[in-house]
Amino acid sequence: TSCTIMVGFMFLYRAMLFTKTGGTTQIYDFILTFNREKALIWPSAWSVTKVLFLLTRYAPFIDVTIVIWRESA
C-alpha cells in the first residue's frame, strides 16, 4: 500500500540523515584532534597499539564515504 511505501521512504531518509550527521561529527572530531595525533602518534614507533589506533581512526572515513556515495547514486 501507499502507507507502507511512505514509511519505507521515511526510514531511508532518516538513515541517510544519520549517516551524514555521523560523517560530519567524525570530520569535526578529526579536525579537533589532528594536532595531538600528529604530535603523539605519528612520531612513535610502530606497535600493535599504533596500528589499532590508526585502523579505528581512519577506517570509518572509508566506510562513511562509501555509504554516502552509494546513497547518493
PDB file of N, CA and C in Angstrom:
ATOM      1  N   THR A   1       0.835  -1.192   0.000  1.00  0.00           N
ATOM      2  CA  THR A   1       0.000   0.000   0.000  1.00  0.00           C
ATOM      3  C   THR A   1       0.875   1.249   0.000  1.00  0.00           C
ATOM      4  N   SER A   2       0.246   2.388  -0.243  1.00  0.00           N
ATOM      5  CA  SER A   2       0.991   3.645  -0.278  1.00  0.00           C
ATOM      6  C   SER A   2       1.518   4.027   1.102  1.00  0.00           C
ATOM      7  N   CYS A   3       0.816   3.629   2.142  1.00  0.00           N
ATOM      8  CA  CYS A   3       1.268   3.921   3.511  1.00  0.00           C
ATOM      9  C   CYS A   3       2.575   3.177   3.808  1.00  0.00           C
ATOM     10  N   THR A   4       2.661   1.942   3.394  1.00  0.00           N
ATOM     11  CA  THR A   4       3.870   1.142   3.604  1.00  0.00           C
ATOM     12  C   THR A   4       5.041   1.737   2.824  1.00  0.00           C
ATOM     13  N   ILE A   5       4.771   2.199   1.625  1.00  0.00           N
ATOM     14  CA  ILE A   5       5.823   2.817   0.815  1.00  0.00           C
ATOM     15  C   ILE A   5       6.312   4.100   1.476  1.00  0.00           C
ATOM     16  N   MET A   6       5.391   4.906   1.999  1.00  0.00           N
ATOM     17  CA  MET A   6       5.782   6.156   2.665  1.00  0.00           C
ATOM     18  C   MET A   6       6.622   5.877   3.914  1.00  0.00           C
ATOM     19  N   VAL A   7       6.257   4.866   4.671  1.00  0.00           N
ATOM     20  CA  VAL A   7       7.032   4.502   5.863  1.00  0.00           C
ATOM     21  C   VAL A   7       8.435   4.072   5.445  1.00  0.00           C
ATOM     22  N   GLY A   8       8.526   3.313   4.359  1.00  0.00           N
ATOM     23  CA  GLY A   8       9.834   2.891   3.860  1.00  0.00           C
ATOM     24  C   GLY A   8      10.691   4.069   3.443  1.00  0.00           C
ATOM     25  N   PHE A   9      10.104   5.030   2.735  1.00  0.00           N
ATOM     26  CA  PHE A   9      10.850   6.215   2.325  1.00  0.00           C
ATOM     27  C   PHE A   9      11.286   7.048   3.529  1.00  0.00           C
ATOM     28  N   MET A  10      10.425   7.164   4.525  1.00  0.00           N
ATOM     29  CA  MET A  10      10.785   7.912   5.730  1.00  0.00           C
ATOM     30  C   MET A  10      11.949   7.233   6.454  1.00  0.00           C
ATOM     31  N   PHE A  11      11.947   5.909   6.506  1.00  0.00           N
ATOM     32  CA  PHE A  11      13.035   5.172   7.145  1.00  0.00           C
ATOM     33  C   PHE A  11      14.341   5.397   6.392  1.00  0.00           C
ATOM     34  N   LEU A  12      14.319   5.320   5.070  1.00  0.00           N
ATOM     35  CA  LEU A  12      15.527   5.538   4.274  1.00  0.00           C
ATOM     36  C   LEU A  12      16.045   6.964   4.428  1.00  0.00           C
ATOM     37  N   TYR A  13      15.134   7.936   4.459  1.00  0.00           N
ATOM     38  CA  TYR A  13      15.537   9.329   4.624  1.00  0.00           C
ATOM     39  C   TYR A  13      16.211   9.543   5.978  1.00  0.00           C
ATOM     40  N   ARG A  14      15.630   8.978   7.016  1.00  0.00           N
ATOM     41  CA  ARG A  14      16.237   9.108   8.348  1.00  0.00           C
ATOM     42  C   ARG A  14      17.593   8.427   8.405  1.00  0.00           C
ATOM     43  N   ALA A  15      17.723   7.258   7.804  1.00  0.00           N
ATOM     44  CA  ALA A  15      19.009   6.556   7.783  1.00  0.00           C
ATOM     45  C   ALA A  15      20.060   7.388   7.059  1.00  0.00           C
ATOM     46  N   MET A  16      19.679   8.028   5.950  1.00  0.00           N
ATOM     47  CA  MET A  16      20.595   8.879   5.212  1.00  0.00           C
ATOM     48  C   MET A  16      21.031  10.075   6.060  1.00  0.00           C
ATOM     49  N   LEU A  17      20.103  10.686   6.780  1.00  0.00           N
ATOM     50  CA  LEU A  17      20.449  11.821   7.632  1.00  0.00           C
ATOM     51  C   LEU A  17      21.395  11.410   8.751  1.00  0.00           C
ATOM     52  N   PHE A  18      21.144  10.264   9.374  1.00  0.00           N
ATOM     53  CA  PHE A  18      22.027   9.787  10.442  1.00  0.00           C
ATOM     54  C   PHE A  18      23.422   9.507   9.909  1.00  0.00           C
ATOM     55  N   THR A  19      23.520   8.949   8.714  1.00  0.00           N
ATOM     56  CA  THR A  19      24.822   8.670   8.124  1.00  0.00           C
ATOM     57  C   THR A  19      25.580   9.964   7.878  1.00  0.00           C
ATOM     58  N   LYS A  20      24.922  10.952   7.318  1.00  0.00           N
ATOM     59  CA  LYS A  20      25.590  12.231   7.039  1.00  0.00           C
ATOM     60  C   LYS A  20      25.933  12.971   8.324  1.00  0.00           C
ATOM     61  N   THR A  21      25.075  12.887   9.323  1.00  0.00           N
ATOM     62  CA  THR A  21      25.372  13.509  10.611  1.00  0.00           C
ATOM     63  C   THR A  21      26.575  12.841  11.265  1.00  0.00           C
ATOM     64  N   GLY A  22      26.625  11.524  11.200  1.00  0.00           N
ATOM     65  CA  GLY A  22      27.771  10.803  11.752  1.00  0.00           C
ATOM     66  C   GLY A  22      29.065  11.163  11.045  1.00  0.00           C
ATOM     67  N   GLY A  23      29.003  11.297   9.727  1.00  0.00           N
ATOM     68  CA  GLY A  23      30.188  11.684   8.967  1.00  0.00           C
ATOM     69  C   GLY A  23      30.654  13.082   9.316  1.00  0.00           C
ATOM     70  N   THR A  24      29.719  13.995   9.482  1.00  0.00           N
ATOM     71  CA  THR A  24      30.069  15.365   9.851  1.00  0.00           C
ATOM     72  C   THR A  24      30.696  15.414  11.235  1.00  0.00           C
ATOM     73  N   THR A  25      30.139  14.673  12.167  1.00  0.00           N
ATOM     74  CA  THR A  25      30.696  14.616  13.524  1.00  0.00           C
ATOM     75  C   THR A  25      32.099  14.019  13.502  1.00  0.00           C
ATOM     76  N   GLN A  26      32.295  13.021  12.690  1.00  0.00           N
ATOM     77  CA  GLN A  26      33.610  12.386  12.580  1.00  0.00           C
ATOM     78  C   GLN A  26      34.649  13.359  12.020  1.00  0.00           C
ATOM     79  N   ILE A  27      34.288  14.131  11.028  1.00  0.00           N
ATOM     80  CA  ILE A  27      35.211  15.124  10.457  1.00  0.00           C
ATOM     81  C   ILE A  27      35.528  16.204  11.485  1.00  0.00           C
ATOM     82  N   TYR A  28      34.518  16.640  12.225  1.00  0.00           N
ATOM     83  CA  TYR A  28      34.728  17.652  13.266  1.00  0.00           C
ATOM     84  C   TYR A  28      35.707  17.136  14.330  1.00  0.00           C
ATOM     85  N   ASP A  29      35.517  15.895  14.765  1.00  0.00           N
ATOM     86  CA  ASP A  29      36.424  15.292  15.743  1.00  0.00           C
ATOM     87  C   ASP A  29      37.833  15.190  15.178  1.00  0.00           C
ATOM     88  N   PHE A  30      37.953  14.811  13.927  1.00  0.00           N
ATOM     89  CA  PHE A  30      39.264  14.694  13.293  1.00  0.00           C
ATOM     90  C   PHE A  30      39.985  16.040  13.288  1.00  0.00           C
ATOM     91  N   ILE A  31      39.265  17.100  12.928  1.00  0.00           N
ATOM     92  CA  ILE A  31      39.862  18.436  12.888  1.00  0.00           C
ATOM     93  C   ILE A  31      40.325  18.866  14.279  1.00  0.00           C
ATOM     94  N   LEU A  32      39.519  18.570  15.298  1.00  0.00           N
ATOM     95  CA  LEU A  32      39.871  18.991  16.657  1.00  0.00           C
ATOM     96  C   LEU A  32      41.073  18.254  17.219  1.00  0.00           C
ATOM     97  N   THR A  33      41.258  16.996  16.848  1.00  0.00           N
ATOM     98  CA  THR A  33      42.285  16.174  17.497  1.00  0.00           C
ATOM     99  C   THR A  33      43.493  15.870  16.621  1.00  0.00           C
ATOM    100  N   PHE A  34      43.521  16.369  15.378  1.00  0.00           N
ATOM    101  CA  PHE A  34      44.613  16.007  14.481  1.00  0.00           C
ATOM    102  C   PHE A  34      45.974  16.490  14.973  1.00  0.00           C
ATOM    103  N   ASN A  35      46.051  17.689  15.525  1.00  0.00           N
ATOM    104  CA  ASN A  35      47.349  18.200  16.001  1.00  0.00           C
ATOM    105  C   ASN A  35      47.932  17.321  17.106  1.00  0.00           C
ATOM    106  N   ARG A  36      47.089  16.878  18.026  1.00  0.00           N
ATOM    107  CA  ARG A  36      47.581  15.973  19.084  1.00  0.00           C
ATOM    108  C   ARG A  36      47.999  14.638  18.500  1.00  0.00           C
ATOM    109  N   GLU A  37      47.218  14.134  17.545  1.00  0.00           N
ATOM    110  CA  GLU A  37      47.570  12.866  16.903  1.00  0.00           C
ATOM    111  C   GLU A  37      48.919  12.985  16.202  1.00  0.00           C
ATOM    112  N   LYS A  38      49.106  14.086  15.481  1.00  0.00           N
ATOM    113  CA  LYS A  38      50.356  14.293  14.745  1.00  0.00           C
ATOM    114  C   LYS A  38      51.550  14.363  15.704  1.00  0.00           C
ATOM    115  N   ALA A  39      51.363  14.966  16.864  1.00  0.00           N
ATOM    116  CA  ALA A  39      52.455  15.112  17.827  1.00  0.00           C
ATOM    117  C   ALA A  39      52.719  13.834  18.613  1.00  0.00           C
ATOM    118  N   LEU A  40      51.666  13.064  18.910  1.00  0.00           N
ATOM    119  CA  LEU A  40      51.828  11.911  19.794  1.00  0.00           C
ATOM    120  C   LEU A  40      51.895  10.562  19.075  1.00  0.00           C
ATOM    121  N   ILE A  41      51.140  10.388  18.027  1.00  0.00           N
ATOM    122  CA  ILE A  41      51.038   9.076  17.384  1.00  0.00           C
ATOM    123  C   ILE A  41      52.032   8.909  16.252  1.00  0.00           C
ATOM    124  N   TRP A  42      52.098   9.870  15.343  1.00  0.00           N
ATOM    125  CA  TRP A  42      52.919   9.695  14.156  1.00  0.00           C
ATOM    126  C   TRP A  42      54.403   9.533  14.448  1.00  0.00           C
ATOM    127  N   PRO A  43      55.000  10.253  15.399  1.00  0.00           N
ATOM    128  CA  PRO A  43      56.439  10.050  15.636  1.00  0.00           C
ATOM    129  C   PRO A  43      56.766   8.761  16.401  1.00  0.00           C
ATOM    130  N   SER A  44      55.771   8.142  17.007  1.00  0.00           N
ATOM    131  CA  SER A  44      56.051   6.949  17.814  1.00  0.00           C
ATOM    132  C   SER A  44      56.390   5.760  16.927  1.00  0.00           C
ATOM    133  N   ALA A  45      57.073   4.791  17.518  1.00  0.00           N
ATOM    134  CA  ALA A  45      57.456   3.574  16.796  1.00  0.00           C
ATOM    135  C   ALA A  45      56.201   2.751  16.482  1.00  0.00           C
ATOM    136  N   TRP A  46      56.297   1.958  15.415  1.00  0.00           N
ATOM    137  CA  TRP A  46      55.172   1.100  15.051  1.00  0.00           C
ATOM    138  C   TRP A  46      54.972   0.026  16.106  1.00  0.00           C
ATOM    139  N   SER A  47      53.729  -0.137  16.518  1.00  0.00           N
ATOM    140  CA  SER A  47      53.370  -1.147  17.507  1.00  0.00           C
ATOM    141  C   SER A  47      51.937  -1.585  17.235  1.00  0.00           C
ATOM    142  N   VAL A  48      51.495  -2.596  17.957  1.00  0.00           N
ATOM    143  CA  VAL A  48      50.118  -3.062  17.813  1.00  0.00           C
ATOM    144  C   VAL A  48      49.154  -1.937  18.194  1.00  0.00           C
ATOM    145  N   THR A  49      49.484  -1.217  19.220  1.00  0.00           N
ATOM    146  CA  THR A  49      48.631  -0.120  19.673  1.00  0.00           C
ATOM    147  C   THR A  49      48.491   0.954  18.601  1.00  0.00           C
ATOM    148  N   LYS A  50      49.601   1.305  17.958  1.00  0.00           N
ATOM    149  CA  LYS A  50      49.555   2.321  16.915  1.00  0.00           C
ATOM    150  C   LYS A  50      48.728   1.841  15.721  1.00  0.00           C
ATOM    151  N   VAL A  51      48.896   0.599  15.330  1.00  0.00           N
ATOM    152  CA  VAL A  51      48.131   0.044  14.208  1.00  0.00           C
ATOM    153  C   VAL A  51      46.640   0.034  14.533  1.00  0.00           C
ATOM    154  N   LEU A  52      46.281  -0.407  15.728  1.00  0.00           N
ATOM    155  CA  LEU A  52      44.868  -0.415  16.124  1.00  0.00           C
ATOM    156  C   LEU A  52      44.294   0.992  16.166  1.00  0.00           C
ATOM    157  N   PHE A  53      45.074   1.926  16.682  1.00  0.00           N
ATOM    158  CA  PHE A  53      44.613   3.321  16.712  1.00  0.00           C
ATOM    159  C   PHE A  53      44.342   3.820  15.303  1.00  0.00           C
ATOM    160  N   LEU A  54      45.276   3.605  14.394  1.00  0.00           N
ATOM    161  CA  LEU A  54      45.117   4.101  13.031  1.00  0.00           C
ATOM    162  C   LEU A  54      43.951   3.426  12.314  1.00  0.00           C
ATOM    163  N   LEU A  55      43.762   2.138  12.559  1.00  0.00           N
ATOM    164  CA  LEU A  55      42.624   1.444  11.952  1.00  0.00           C
ATOM    165  C   LEU A  55      41.294   1.997  12.457  1.00  0.00           C
ATOM    166  N   THR A  56      41.193   2.185  13.764  1.00  0.00           N
ATOM    167  CA  THR A  56      39.935   2.701  14.307  1.00  0.00           C
ATOM    168  C   THR A  56      39.744   4.178  13.983  1.00  0.00           C
ATOM    169  N   ARG A  57      40.826   4.866  13.727  1.00  0.00           N
ATOM    170  CA  ARG A  57      40.751   6.294  13.412  1.00  0.00           C
ATOM    171  C   ARG A  57      40.345   6.539  11.958  1.00  0.00           C
ATOM    172  N   TYR A  58      40.887   5.741  11.028  1.00  0.00           N
ATOM    173  CA  TYR A  58      40.699   6.046   9.612  1.00  0.00           C
ATOM    174  C   TYR A  58      39.754   5.108   8.868  1.00  0.00           C
ATOM    175  N   ALA A  59      39.503   3.923   9.351  1.00  0.00           N
ATOM    176  CA  ALA A  59      38.575   3.004   8.676  1.00  0.00           C
ATOM    177  C   ALA A  59      37.161   3.575   8.578  1.00  0.00           C
ATOM    178  N   PRO A  60      36.634   4.219   9.608  1.00  0.00           N
ATOM    179  CA  PRO A  60      35.287   4.789   9.477  1.00  0.00           C
ATOM    180  C   PRO A  60      35.162   5.846   8.380  1.00  0.00           C
ATOM    181  N   PHE A  61      36.231   6.585   8.091  1.00  0.00           N
ATOM    182  CA  PHE A  61      36.176   7.553   6.995  1.00  0.00           C
ATOM    183  C   PHE A  61      35.886   6.845   5.671  1.00  0.00           C
ATOM    184  N   ILE A  62      36.538   5.717   5.469  1.00  0.00           N
ATOM    185  CA  ILE A  62      36.315   4.948   4.247  1.00  0.00           C
ATOM    186  C   ILE A  62      34.889   4.412   4.225  1.00  0.00           C
ATOM    187  N   ASP A  63      34.442   3.877   5.337  1.00  0.00           N
ATOM    188  CA  ASP A  63      33.100   3.302   5.425  1.00  0.00           C
ATOM    189  C   ASP A  63      32.017   4.352   5.176  1.00  0.00           C
ATOM    190  N   VAL A  64      32.098   5.475   5.853  1.00  0.00           N
ATOM    191  CA  VAL A  64      31.081   6.518   5.709  1.00  0.00           C
ATOM    192  C   VAL A  64      31.098   7.082   4.287  1.00  0.00           C
ATOM    193  N   THR A  65      32.282   7.245   3.710  1.00  0.00           N
ATOM    194  CA  THR A  65      32.378   7.739   2.341  1.00  0.00           C
ATOM    195  C   THR A  65      31.679   6.799   1.369  1.00  0.00           C
ATOM    196  N   ILE A  66      31.897   5.504   1.523  1.00  0.00           N
ATOM    197  CA  ILE A  66      31.254   4.520   0.640  1.00  0.00           C
ATOM    198  C   ILE A  66      29.743   4.533   0.833  1.00  0.00           C
ATOM    199  N   VAL A  67      29.284   4.599   2.068  1.00  0.00           N
ATOM    200  CA  VAL A  67      27.839   4.604   2.329  1.00  0.00           C
ATOM    201  C   VAL A  67      27.183   5.842   1.724  1.00  0.00           C
ATOM    202  N   ILE A  68      27.776   7.015   1.924  1.00  0.00           N
ATOM    203  CA  ILE A  68      27.207   8.245   1.373  1.00  0.00           C
ATOM    204  C   ILE A  68      27.230   8.192  -0.155  1.00  0.00           C
ATOM    205  N   TRP A  69      28.311   7.699  -0.727  1.00  0.00           N
ATOM    206  CA  TRP A  69      28.410   7.592  -2.179  1.00  0.00           C
ATOM    207  C   TRP A  69      27.330   6.667  -2.738  1.00  0.00           C
ATOM    208  N   ARG A  70      27.110   5.536  -2.069  1.00  0.00           N
ATOM    209  CA  ARG A  70      26.090   4.590  -2.544  1.00  0.00           C
ATOM    210  C   ARG A  70      24.687   5.165  -2.381  1.00  0.00           C
ATOM    211  N   GLU A  71      24.447   5.923  -1.312  1.00  0.00           N
ATOM    212  CA  GLU A  71      23.127   6.519  -1.103  1.00  0.00           C
ATOM    213  C   GLU A  71      22.850   7.629  -2.098  1.00  0.00           C
ATOM    214  N   SER A  72      23.896   8.301  -2.560  1.00  0.00           N
ATOM    215  CA  SER A  72      23.732   9.407  -3.498  1.00  0.00           C
ATOM    216  C   SER A  72      23.502   8.930  -4.923  1.00  0.00           C
ATOM    217  N   ALA A  73      23.913   7.721  -5.215  1.00  0.00           N
ATOM    218  CA  ALA A  73      23.792   7.215  -6.596  1.00  0.00           C
ATOM    219  C   ALA A  73      22.388   6.834  -6.953  1.00  0.00           C
TER     220      ALA A  73
END
